[in-house]
């Protein structure tokens, strides 16, 4: 992987990325480690992948803590941050990357529980570990960020609305975070080639990804988008707390 963040820019820092055993989360953790951070790899049910990633990053000379947690279970989240406190005593970067809602066999309210309630709880549980200068990044999609003004595919709409509800709930916490010197940025991207969500959408709506790629001109792949997420944790917080990645010409601003 190419160097995305300046070498040494995260020396001495500790970064946790939710849902980081694979995909965007895993590449984001790699970029943080390459920039000098010790990392916390969170997973729900992909322990072998998480351990393999941790081994790779330890070879860079980083400390890597692997913690399984169900983000919809407050006790599990609390236990995860207890582990972080014991291992590192602090947290400098928190990336809220894990999301879902298109999985089969889940309760009707699962998307809202994961994409709104769990996101708020994870941040509030982490907050005592976040000090002045710490950064929080929430990862979302244009289809969710703009859902109030731009319709999306019916298959994705419940997830999009739940993620927008999560974004809104997190934004309400910005003033309190700012008082403590904690920066907060929303990173919104178009459909990302090679993600689980894109695969599920393509299965439910064949041709959806190709259609969006043609309309946008380009879709980011996993590592390209992860690079933008990583940069959001280091670069100045935008005035509107939002980084829009990729084409937005088909989306109507509020």
PDB file of C-alpha atoms in Angstrom:
ATOM      1  CA  UNK A   1       0.000   0.000   0.000  1.00  0.00           C
ATOM      2  CA  UNK A   2       1.192   3.501  -0.751  1.00  0.00           C
ATOM      3  CA  UNK A   3       1.960   5.881   2.097  1.00  0.00           C
ATOM      4  CA  UNK A   4      -1.215   7.934   2.612  1.00  0.00           C
ATOM      5  CA  UNK A   5      -0.425   9.880   5.783  1.00  0.00           C
ATOM      6  CA  UNK A   6       2.886  11.641   6.459  1.00  0.00           C
ATOM      7  CA  UNK A   7       5.403   9.245   8.013  1.00  0.00           C
ATOM      8  CA  UNK A   8       5.409   9.644  11.775  1.00  0.00           C
ATOM      9  CA  UNK A   9       2.283  11.828  11.784  1.00  0.00           C
ATOM     10  CA  UNK A  10       0.618   9.455  14.254  1.00  0.00           C
ATOM     11  CA  UNK A  11       3.662   8.489  16.314  1.00  0.00           C
ATOM     12  CA  UNK A  12       2.603   7.852  19.909  1.00  0.00           C
ATOM     13  CA  UNK A  13      -1.104   7.917  19.025  1.00  0.00           C
ATOM     14  CA  UNK A  14      -3.696   5.178  19.543  1.00  0.00           C
ATOM     15  CA  UNK A  15      -6.404   4.580  16.918  1.00  0.00           C
ATOM     16  CA  UNK A  16      -9.481   2.348  17.022  1.00  0.00           C
ATOM     17  CA  UNK A  17     -11.531   1.544  13.920  1.00  0.00           C
ATOM     18  CA  UNK A  18     -14.815  -0.317  14.334  1.00  0.00           C
ATOM     19  CA  UNK A  19     -15.386  -3.136  11.878  1.00  0.00           C
ATOM     20  CA  UNK A  20     -11.712  -3.283  10.943  1.00  0.00           C
ATOM     21  CA  UNK A  21     -11.052  -6.972  10.295  1.00  0.00           C
ATOM     22  CA  UNK A  22     -11.668  -6.473   6.570  1.00  0.00           C
ATOM     23  CA  UNK A  23     -12.532  -3.981   3.856  1.00  0.00           C
ATOM     24  CA  UNK A  24     -12.424  -0.230   4.402  1.00  0.00           C
ATOM     25  CA  UNK A  25     -11.835  -0.632   8.140  1.00  0.00           C
ATOM     26  CA  UNK A  26      -8.827  -2.911   7.685  1.00  0.00           C
ATOM     27  CA  UNK A  27      -7.166  -0.610   5.155  1.00  0.00           C
ATOM     28  CA  UNK A  28      -7.831   2.411   7.378  1.00  0.00           C
ATOM     29  CA  UNK A  29      -6.087   0.668  10.290  1.00  0.00           C
ATOM     30  CA  UNK A  30      -3.145  -0.147   7.996  1.00  0.00           C
ATOM     31  CA  UNK A  31      -2.764   3.502   7.013  1.00  0.00           C
ATOM     32  CA  UNK A  32      -2.819   4.548  10.675  1.00  0.00           C
ATOM     33  CA  UNK A  33      -0.181   1.959  11.600  1.00  0.00           C
ATOM     34  CA  UNK A  34       2.020   2.995   8.663  1.00  0.00           C
ATOM     35  CA  UNK A  35       1.847   6.579  10.016  1.00  0.00           C
ATOM     36  CA  UNK A  36       3.069   5.407  13.435  1.00  0.00           C
ATOM     37  CA  UNK A  37      -0.100   4.699  15.424  1.00  0.00           C
ATOM     38  CA  UNK A  38      -0.716   1.803  17.756  1.00  0.00           C
ATOM     39  CA  UNK A  39      -4.074   0.353  16.773  1.00  0.00           C
ATOM     40  CA  UNK A  40      -7.166  -1.406  18.053  1.00  0.00           C
ATOM     41  CA  UNK A  41      -8.759  -3.794  15.551  1.00  0.00           C
ATOM     42  CA  UNK A  42     -12.444  -4.381  16.274  1.00  0.00           C
ATOM     43  CA  UNK A  43     -14.442  -7.217  14.729  1.00  0.00           C
ATOM     44  CA  UNK A  44     -17.812  -8.857  15.220  1.00  0.00           C
ATOM     45  CA  UNK A  45     -17.240 -12.379  13.890  1.00  0.00           C
ATOM     46  CA  UNK A  46     -14.055 -12.408  11.783  1.00  0.00           C
ATOM     47  CA  UNK A  47     -11.481 -13.183  14.495  1.00  0.00           C
ATOM     48  CA  UNK A  48      -8.955 -15.009  12.245  1.00  0.00           C
ATOM     49  CA  UNK A  49      -8.873 -12.084   9.798  1.00  0.00           C
ATOM     50  CA  UNK A  50      -8.444  -9.614  12.650  1.00  0.00           C
ATOM     51  CA  UNK A  51      -5.564 -11.618  14.140  1.00  0.00           C
ATOM     52  CA  UNK A  52      -3.872 -11.925  10.740  1.00  0.00           C
ATOM     53  CA  UNK A  53      -4.062  -8.138  10.291  1.00  0.00           C
ATOM     54  CA  UNK A  54      -2.697  -7.581  13.807  1.00  0.00           C
ATOM     55  CA  UNK A  55       0.289  -9.824  13.049  1.00  0.00           C
ATOM     56  CA  UNK A  56       0.971  -7.839   9.876  1.00  0.00           C
ATOM     57  CA  UNK A  57       0.899  -4.519  11.743  1.00  0.00           C
ATOM     58  CA  UNK A  58       3.020  -5.749  14.647  1.00  0.00           C
ATOM     59  CA  UNK A  59       5.685  -6.503  12.046  1.00  0.00           C
ATOM     60  CA  UNK A  60       5.798  -2.723  11.481  1.00  0.00           C
ATOM     61  CA  UNK A  61       6.711  -2.318  15.129  1.00  0.00           C
ATOM     62  CA  UNK A  62       3.228  -1.263  16.221  1.00  0.00           C
ATOM     63  CA  UNK A  63       1.177  -2.495  19.132  1.00  0.00           C
ATOM     64  CA  UNK A  64      -2.079  -4.010  17.885  1.00  0.00           C
ATOM     65  CA  UNK A  65      -4.951  -4.979  20.183  1.00  0.00           C
ATOM     66  CA  UNK A  66      -7.660  -7.220  18.725  1.00  0.00           C
ATOM     67  CA  UNK A  67     -11.067  -6.918  20.393  1.00  0.00           C
ATOM     68  CA  UNK A  68     -14.276  -8.641  19.366  1.00  0.00           C
ATOM     69  CA  UNK A  69     -17.442  -6.746  20.210  1.00  0.00           C
ATOM     70  CA  UNK A  70     -21.093  -6.655  19.204  1.00  0.00           C
ATOM     71  CA  UNK A  71     -21.640  -2.913  18.856  1.00  0.00           C
ATOM     72  CA  UNK A  72     -25.384  -3.287  19.445  1.00  0.00           C
ATOM     73  CA  UNK A  73     -24.651  -4.710  22.927  1.00  0.00           C
ATOM     74  CA  UNK A  74     -23.666  -1.917  25.368  1.00  0.00           C
ATOM     75  CA  UNK A  75     -22.001  -4.397  27.745  1.00  0.00           C
ATOM     76  CA  UNK A  76     -19.833  -5.709  24.895  1.00  0.00           C
ATOM     77  CA  UNK A  77     -18.885  -2.142  23.904  1.00  0.00           C
ATOM     78  CA  UNK A  78     -18.047  -1.254  27.504  1.00  0.00           C
ATOM     79  CA  UNK A  79     -15.819  -4.323  27.767  1.00  0.00           C
ATOM     80  CA  UNK A  80     -14.007  -3.323  24.552  1.00  0.00           C
ATOM     81  CA  UNK A  81     -13.111   0.102  25.898  1.00  0.00           C
ATOM     82  CA  UNK A  82     -12.070  -1.417  29.237  1.00  0.00           C
ATOM     83  CA  UNK A  83      -9.534  -3.429  27.230  1.00  0.00           C
ATOM     84  CA  UNK A  84      -8.344  -0.280  25.448  1.00  0.00           C
ATOM     85  CA  UNK A  85      -7.946   1.500  28.800  1.00  0.00           C
ATOM     86  CA  UNK A  86      -5.961  -1.404  30.245  1.00  0.00           C
ATOM     87  CA  UNK A  87      -3.692  -1.707  27.204  1.00  0.00           C
ATOM     88  CA  UNK A  88      -3.137   1.922  26.227  1.00  0.00           C
ATOM     89  CA  UNK A  89      -4.811   4.173  28.811  1.00  0.00           C
ATOM     90  CA  UNK A  90      -6.122   6.507  26.109  1.00  0.00           C
ATOM     91  CA  UNK A  91      -7.514   6.869  22.608  1.00  0.00           C
ATOM     92  CA  UNK A  92      -6.556   9.540  20.069  1.00  0.00           C
ATOM     93  CA  UNK A  93      -8.512   8.480  16.988  1.00  0.00           C
ATOM     94  CA  UNK A  94     -11.912   6.764  16.833  1.00  0.00           C
ATOM     95  CA  UNK A  95     -13.306   5.802  13.427  1.00  0.00           C
ATOM     96  CA  UNK A  96     -16.961   4.749  13.421  1.00  0.00           C
ATOM     97  CA  UNK A  97     -16.786   2.549  10.344  1.00  0.00           C
ATOM     98  CA  UNK A  98     -18.912  -0.510  11.180  1.00  0.00           C
ATOM     99  CA  UNK A  99     -22.439  -0.463   9.798  1.00  0.00           C
ATOM    100  CA  UNK A 100     -24.967  -2.837   8.312  1.00  0.00           C
ATOM    101  CA  UNK A 101     -28.628  -3.603   7.930  1.00  0.00           C
ATOM    102  CA  UNK A 102     -28.820  -5.587   4.693  1.00  0.00           C
ATOM    103  CA  UNK A 103     -27.909  -8.876   6.377  1.00  0.00           C
ATOM    104  CA  UNK A 104     -30.571 -11.570   6.232  1.00  0.00           C
ATOM    105  CA  UNK A 105     -32.270 -12.923   9.332  1.00  0.00           C
ATOM    106  CA  UNK A 106     -31.940  -9.774  11.465  1.00  0.00           C
ATOM    107  CA  UNK A 107     -34.725  -8.127  13.459  1.00  0.00           C
ATOM    108  CA  UNK A 108     -36.696  -5.367  11.749  1.00  0.00           C
ATOM    109  CA  UNK A 109     -35.087  -2.650  13.873  1.00  0.00           C
ATOM    110  CA  UNK A 110     -31.524  -3.977  13.496  1.00  0.00           C
ATOM    111  CA  UNK A 111     -30.390  -1.311  11.029  1.00  0.00           C
ATOM    112  CA  UNK A 112     -31.487   1.504  13.345  1.00  0.00           C
ATOM    113  CA  UNK A 113     -29.943  -0.217  16.376  1.00  0.00           C
ATOM    114  CA  UNK A 114     -26.581  -0.601  14.642  1.00  0.00           C
ATOM    115  CA  UNK A 115     -26.413   2.520  12.503  1.00  0.00           C
ATOM    116  CA  UNK A 116     -27.847   5.013  15.006  1.00  0.00           C
ATOM    117  CA  UNK A 117     -28.057   3.759  18.582  1.00  0.00           C
ATOM    118  CA  UNK A 118     -24.806   1.787  18.562  1.00  0.00           C
ATOM    119  CA  UNK A 119     -22.829   4.610  16.941  1.00  0.00           C
ATOM    120  CA  UNK A 120     -23.880   7.073  19.641  1.00  0.00           C
ATOM    121  CA  UNK A 121     -23.193   4.562  22.408  1.00  0.00           C
ATOM    122  CA  UNK A 122     -19.738   3.692  21.048  1.00  0.00           C
ATOM    123  CA  UNK A 123     -18.750   7.360  20.940  1.00  0.00           C
ATOM    124  CA  UNK A 124     -20.144   8.136  24.389  1.00  0.00           C
ATOM    125  CA  UNK A 125     -18.444   5.071  25.889  1.00  0.00           C
ATOM    126  CA  UNK A 126     -15.138   6.037  24.250  1.00  0.00           C
ATOM    127  CA  UNK A 127     -15.347   9.692  25.244  1.00  0.00           C
ATOM    128  CA  UNK A 128     -13.575   9.396  28.635  1.00  0.00           C
ATOM    129  CA  UNK A 129     -10.527   8.018  26.768  1.00  0.00           C
ATOM    130  CA  UNK A 130     -10.521  10.839  24.202  1.00  0.00           C
ATOM    131  CA  UNK A 131      -8.506  13.887  25.196  1.00  0.00           C
ATOM    132  CA  UNK A 132      -7.831  17.344  23.805  1.00  0.00           C
ATOM    133  CA  UNK A 133      -6.766  16.998  20.169  1.00  0.00           C
ATOM    134  CA  UNK A 134      -8.453  13.607  19.678  1.00  0.00           C
ATOM    135  CA  UNK A 135     -10.413  12.959  16.479  1.00  0.00           C
ATOM    136  CA  UNK A 136     -13.635  11.109  15.687  1.00  0.00           C
ATOM    137  CA  UNK A 137     -14.616  10.114  12.130  1.00  0.00           C
ATOM    138  CA  UNK A 138     -18.034   8.769  11.096  1.00  0.00           C
ATOM    139  CA  UNK A 139     -18.107   6.870   7.801  1.00  0.00           C
ATOM    140  CA  UNK A 140     -21.259   7.035   5.677  1.00  0.00           C
ATOM    141  CA  UNK A 141     -22.434   7.006   2.055  1.00  0.00           C
ATOM    142  CA  UNK A 142     -23.848   9.661  -0.251  1.00  0.00           C
ATOM    143  CA  UNK A 143     -26.947   7.472  -0.559  1.00  0.00           C
ATOM    144  CA  UNK A 144     -27.460   7.886   3.208  1.00  0.00           C
ATOM    145  CA  UNK A 145     -26.101  11.418   3.675  1.00  0.00           C
ATOM    146  CA  UNK A 146     -28.428  12.836   0.997  1.00  0.00           C
ATOM    147  CA  UNK A 147     -31.420  10.507   1.601  1.00  0.00           C
ATOM    148  CA  UNK A 148     -33.702  13.349   2.674  1.00  0.00           C
ATOM    149  CA  UNK A 149     -33.358  15.069  -0.706  1.00  0.00           C
ATOM    150  CA  UNK A 150     -32.317  12.303  -3.118  1.00  0.00           C
ATOM    151  CA  UNK A 151     -34.084   8.902  -3.308  1.00  0.00           C
ATOM    152  CA  UNK A 152     -31.972   5.752  -3.356  1.00  0.00           C
ATOM    153  CA  UNK A 153     -32.624   2.159  -4.393  1.00  0.00           C
ATOM    154  CA  UNK A 154     -35.569   0.640  -2.484  1.00  0.00           C
ATOM    155  CA  UNK A 155     -33.325  -2.217  -1.292  1.00  0.00           C
ATOM    156  CA  UNK A 156     -31.013   0.262   0.423  1.00  0.00           C
ATOM    157  CA  UNK A 157     -33.494   2.829   1.693  1.00  0.00           C
ATOM    158  CA  UNK A 158     -33.998   1.420   5.231  1.00  0.00           C
ATOM    159  CA  UNK A 159     -30.216   1.280   5.716  1.00  0.00           C
ATOM    160  CA  UNK A 160     -29.748   4.755   4.232  1.00  0.00           C
ATOM    161  CA  UNK A 161     -32.368   6.254   6.549  1.00  0.00           C
ATOM    162  CA  UNK A 162     -30.873   4.525   9.599  1.00  0.00           C
ATOM    163  CA  UNK A 163     -27.368   5.771   8.733  1.00  0.00           C
ATOM    164  CA  UNK A 164     -28.655   9.315   8.253  1.00  0.00           C
ATOM    165  CA  UNK A 165     -30.382   9.041  11.628  1.00  0.00           C
ATOM    166  CA  UNK A 166     -27.041   7.981  13.090  1.00  0.00           C
ATOM    167  CA  UNK A 167     -25.249  10.893  11.453  1.00  0.00           C
ATOM    168  CA  UNK A 168     -27.850  13.342  12.806  1.00  0.00           C
ATOM    169  CA  UNK A 169     -27.623  11.916  16.330  1.00  0.00           C
ATOM    170  CA  UNK A 170     -23.815  12.112  16.270  1.00  0.00           C
ATOM    171  CA  UNK A 171     -23.853  15.683  14.954  1.00  0.00           C
ATOM    172  CA  UNK A 172     -25.864  16.696  18.004  1.00  0.00           C
ATOM    173  CA  UNK A 173     -22.822  15.721  20.100  1.00  0.00           C
ATOM    174  CA  UNK A 174     -20.397  17.999  18.200  1.00  0.00           C
ATOM    175  CA  UNK A 175     -20.678  21.045  20.530  1.00  0.00           C
ATOM    176  CA  UNK A 176     -19.885  18.927  23.599  1.00  0.00           C
ATOM    177  CA  UNK A 177     -16.963  17.261  21.819  1.00  0.00           C
ATOM    178  CA  UNK A 178     -15.625  20.617  20.649  1.00  0.00           C
ATOM    179  CA  UNK A 179     -15.632  21.911  24.228  1.00  0.00           C
ATOM    180  CA  UNK A 180     -13.199  19.088  25.067  1.00  0.00           C
ATOM    181  CA  UNK A 181     -11.031  19.771  22.024  1.00  0.00           C
ATOM    182  CA  UNK A 182     -12.249  16.659  20.186  1.00  0.00           C
ATOM    183  CA  UNK A 183     -12.673  17.058  16.420  1.00  0.00           C
ATOM    184  CA  UNK A 184     -15.525  15.324  14.567  1.00  0.00           C
ATOM    185  CA  UNK A 185     -15.741  14.710  10.811  1.00  0.00           C
ATOM    186  CA  UNK A 186     -18.319  12.881   8.685  1.00  0.00           C
ATOM    187  CA  UNK A 187     -16.797  11.178   5.625  1.00  0.00           C
ATOM    188  CA  UNK A 188     -19.385  10.411   2.972  1.00  0.00           C
ATOM    189  CA  UNK A 189     -18.537   8.381  -0.120  1.00  0.00           C
ATOM    190  CA  UNK A 190     -20.326   7.081  -3.175  1.00  0.00           C
ATOM    191  CA  UNK A 191     -20.805   3.349  -3.688  1.00  0.00           C
ATOM    192  CA  UNK A 192     -17.439   1.691  -3.074  1.00  0.00           C
ATOM    193  CA  UNK A 193     -16.284  -1.052  -5.426  1.00  0.00           C
ATOM    194  CA  UNK A 194     -15.630  -4.337  -3.650  1.00  0.00           C
ATOM    195  CA  UNK A 195     -17.523  -3.763  -0.394  1.00  0.00           C
ATOM    196  CA  UNK A 196     -20.062  -6.136   1.137  1.00  0.00           C
ATOM    197  CA  UNK A 197     -22.797  -3.509   0.741  1.00  0.00           C
ATOM    198  CA  UNK A 198     -22.047  -3.076  -2.949  1.00  0.00           C
ATOM    199  CA  UNK A 199     -22.127  -6.845  -3.430  1.00  0.00           C
ATOM    200  CA  UNK A 200     -25.486  -7.170  -1.656  1.00  0.00           C
ATOM    201  CA  UNK A 201     -26.961  -4.252  -3.622  1.00  0.00           C
ATOM    202  CA  UNK A 202     -25.761  -5.757  -6.890  1.00  0.00           C
ATOM    203  CA  UNK A 203     -27.335  -9.075  -5.924  1.00  0.00           C
ATOM    204  CA  UNK A 204     -30.671  -7.403  -5.119  1.00  0.00           C
ATOM    205  CA  UNK A 205     -30.534  -4.977  -8.045  1.00  0.00           C
ATOM    206  CA  UNK A 206     -28.321  -6.342 -10.868  1.00  0.00           C
ATOM    207  CA  UNK A 207     -26.564  -3.589 -12.777  1.00  0.00           C
ATOM    208  CA  UNK A 208     -26.799  -1.086  -9.903  1.00  0.00           C
ATOM    209  CA  UNK A 209     -23.032  -0.704  -9.480  1.00  0.00           C
ATOM    210  CA  UNK A 210     -22.328  -0.401 -13.213  1.00  0.00           C
ATOM    211  CA  UNK A 211     -25.116   2.161 -13.526  1.00  0.00           C
ATOM    212  CA  UNK A 212     -23.759   4.257 -10.676  1.00  0.00           C
ATOM    213  CA  UNK A 213     -20.196   3.994 -12.035  1.00  0.00           C
ATOM    214  CA  UNK A 214     -21.358   5.234 -15.440  1.00  0.00           C
ATOM    215  CA  UNK A 215     -23.254   8.126 -13.873  1.00  0.00           C
ATOM    216  CA  UNK A 216     -20.436   9.184 -11.545  1.00  0.00           C
ATOM    217  CA  UNK A 217     -17.594   8.582 -13.998  1.00  0.00           C
ATOM    218  CA  UNK A 218     -15.587   6.762 -11.322  1.00  0.00           C
ATOM    219  CA  UNK A 219     -16.235   4.824  -8.155  1.00  0.00           C
ATOM    220  CA  UNK A 220     -13.567   4.590  -5.458  1.00  0.00           C
ATOM    221  CA  UNK A 221     -12.263   1.171  -4.498  1.00  0.00           C
ATOM    222  CA  UNK A 222     -11.781   0.034  -0.895  1.00  0.00           C
ATOM    223  CA  UNK A 223      -8.193   1.186  -0.435  1.00  0.00           C
ATOM    224  CA  UNK A 224      -8.814   4.553  -2.132  1.00  0.00           C
ATOM    225  CA  UNK A 225     -11.776   5.347   0.075  1.00  0.00           C
ATOM    226  CA  UNK A 226      -9.987   4.098   3.206  1.00  0.00           C
ATOM    227  CA  UNK A 227      -7.216   6.589   2.393  1.00  0.00           C
ATOM    228  CA  UNK A 228      -9.772   9.412   2.520  1.00  0.00           C
ATOM    229  CA  UNK A 229     -11.109   8.146   5.858  1.00  0.00           C
ATOM    230  CA  UNK A 230      -7.576   8.044   7.272  1.00  0.00           C
ATOM    231  CA  UNK A 231      -6.846  11.586   6.059  1.00  0.00           C
ATOM    232  CA  UNK A 232     -10.008  12.830   7.783  1.00  0.00           C
ATOM    233  CA  UNK A 233      -8.514  11.777  11.115  1.00  0.00           C
ATOM    234  CA  UNK A 234      -5.379  13.869  10.571  1.00  0.00           C
ATOM    235  CA  UNK A 235      -6.255  16.835   8.368  1.00  0.00           C
ATOM    236  CA  UNK A 236      -8.134  19.913   9.724  1.00  0.00           C
ATOM    237  CA  UNK A 237     -11.819  19.434  10.509  1.00  0.00           C
ATOM    238  CA  UNK A 238     -13.913  21.104   7.762  1.00  0.00           C
ATOM    239  CA  UNK A 239     -16.099  24.043   8.813  1.00  0.00           C
ATOM    240  CA  UNK A 240     -19.244  21.968   8.218  1.00  0.00           C
ATOM    241  CA  UNK A 241     -17.675  18.805   9.721  1.00  0.00           C
ATOM    242  CA  UNK A 242     -18.166  17.032   6.379  1.00  0.00           C
ATOM    243  CA  UNK A 243     -15.882  15.533   3.728  1.00  0.00           C
ATOM    244  CA  UNK A 244     -17.694  14.471   0.550  1.00  0.00           C
ATOM    245  CA  UNK A 245     -15.650  11.941  -1.442  1.00  0.00           C
ATOM    246  CA  UNK A 246     -16.346  11.386  -5.117  1.00  0.00           C
ATOM    247  CA  UNK A 247     -18.980  12.826  -7.428  1.00  0.00           C
ATOM    248  CA  UNK A 248     -22.067  14.421  -5.840  1.00  0.00           C
ATOM    249  CA  UNK A 249     -23.668  15.963  -8.923  1.00  0.00           C
ATOM    250  CA  UNK A 250     -26.571  13.492  -8.822  1.00  0.00           C
ATOM    251  CA  UNK A 251     -27.360  14.322  -5.184  1.00  0.00           C
ATOM    252  CA  UNK A 252     -29.374  17.352  -4.101  1.00  0.00           C
ATOM    253  CA  UNK A 253     -28.027  19.297  -1.142  1.00  0.00           C
ATOM    254  CA  UNK A 254     -30.406  20.038   1.684  1.00  0.00           C
TER     255      UNK A 254
END
